[in-house]
Coordinates of C-alpha atoms in Angstrom, one line a residue:
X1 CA 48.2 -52.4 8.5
X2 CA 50.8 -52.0 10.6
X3 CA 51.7 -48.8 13.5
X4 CA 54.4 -47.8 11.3
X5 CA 52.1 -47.0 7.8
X6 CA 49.5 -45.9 10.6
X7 CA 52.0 -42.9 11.5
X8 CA 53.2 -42.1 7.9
X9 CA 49.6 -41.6 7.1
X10 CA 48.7 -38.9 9.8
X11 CA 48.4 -35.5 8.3
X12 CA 51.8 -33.7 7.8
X13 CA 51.2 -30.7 10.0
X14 CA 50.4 -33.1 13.3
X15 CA 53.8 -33.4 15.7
X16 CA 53.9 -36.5 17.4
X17 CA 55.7 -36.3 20.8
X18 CA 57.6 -39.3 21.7
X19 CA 55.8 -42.1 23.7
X20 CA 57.3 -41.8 27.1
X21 CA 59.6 -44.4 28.3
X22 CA 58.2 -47.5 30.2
X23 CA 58.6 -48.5 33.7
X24 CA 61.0 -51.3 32.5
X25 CA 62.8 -49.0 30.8
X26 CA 63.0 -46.2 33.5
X27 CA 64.3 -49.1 35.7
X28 CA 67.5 -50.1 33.1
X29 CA 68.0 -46.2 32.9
X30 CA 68.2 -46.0 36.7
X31 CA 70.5 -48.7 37.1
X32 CA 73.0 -47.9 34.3
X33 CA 71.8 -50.3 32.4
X34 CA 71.8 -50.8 28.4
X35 CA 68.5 -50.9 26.8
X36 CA 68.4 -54.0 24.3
X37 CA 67.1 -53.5 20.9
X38 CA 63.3 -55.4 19.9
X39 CA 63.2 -58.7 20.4
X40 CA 61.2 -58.1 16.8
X41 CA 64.6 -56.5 15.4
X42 CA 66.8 -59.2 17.0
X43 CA 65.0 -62.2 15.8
X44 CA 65.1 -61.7 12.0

């Protein structure tokens, strides 16, 4: 089972907050740089 199914089957009144960004992508953000889509997303 994957993350995604995981979060569709918490209970309806739960909010999830956003995970926070990463360092990586703190750095990119700093530097004006664009953030790159999943390698995941990009591969298929």
């Amino acid at each position: 089972m994957n993350i995604e199914r995981l979060s569709r089957l918490s209970s309806p009144g739960e909010t999830t907050s956003p995970r926070p960004p990463t360092t990586f992508q703190d750095f990119l953000d700093q530097n004006g740089l664009p953030r790159l889509k999943s390698r995941r997303a990009v591969s298929s």
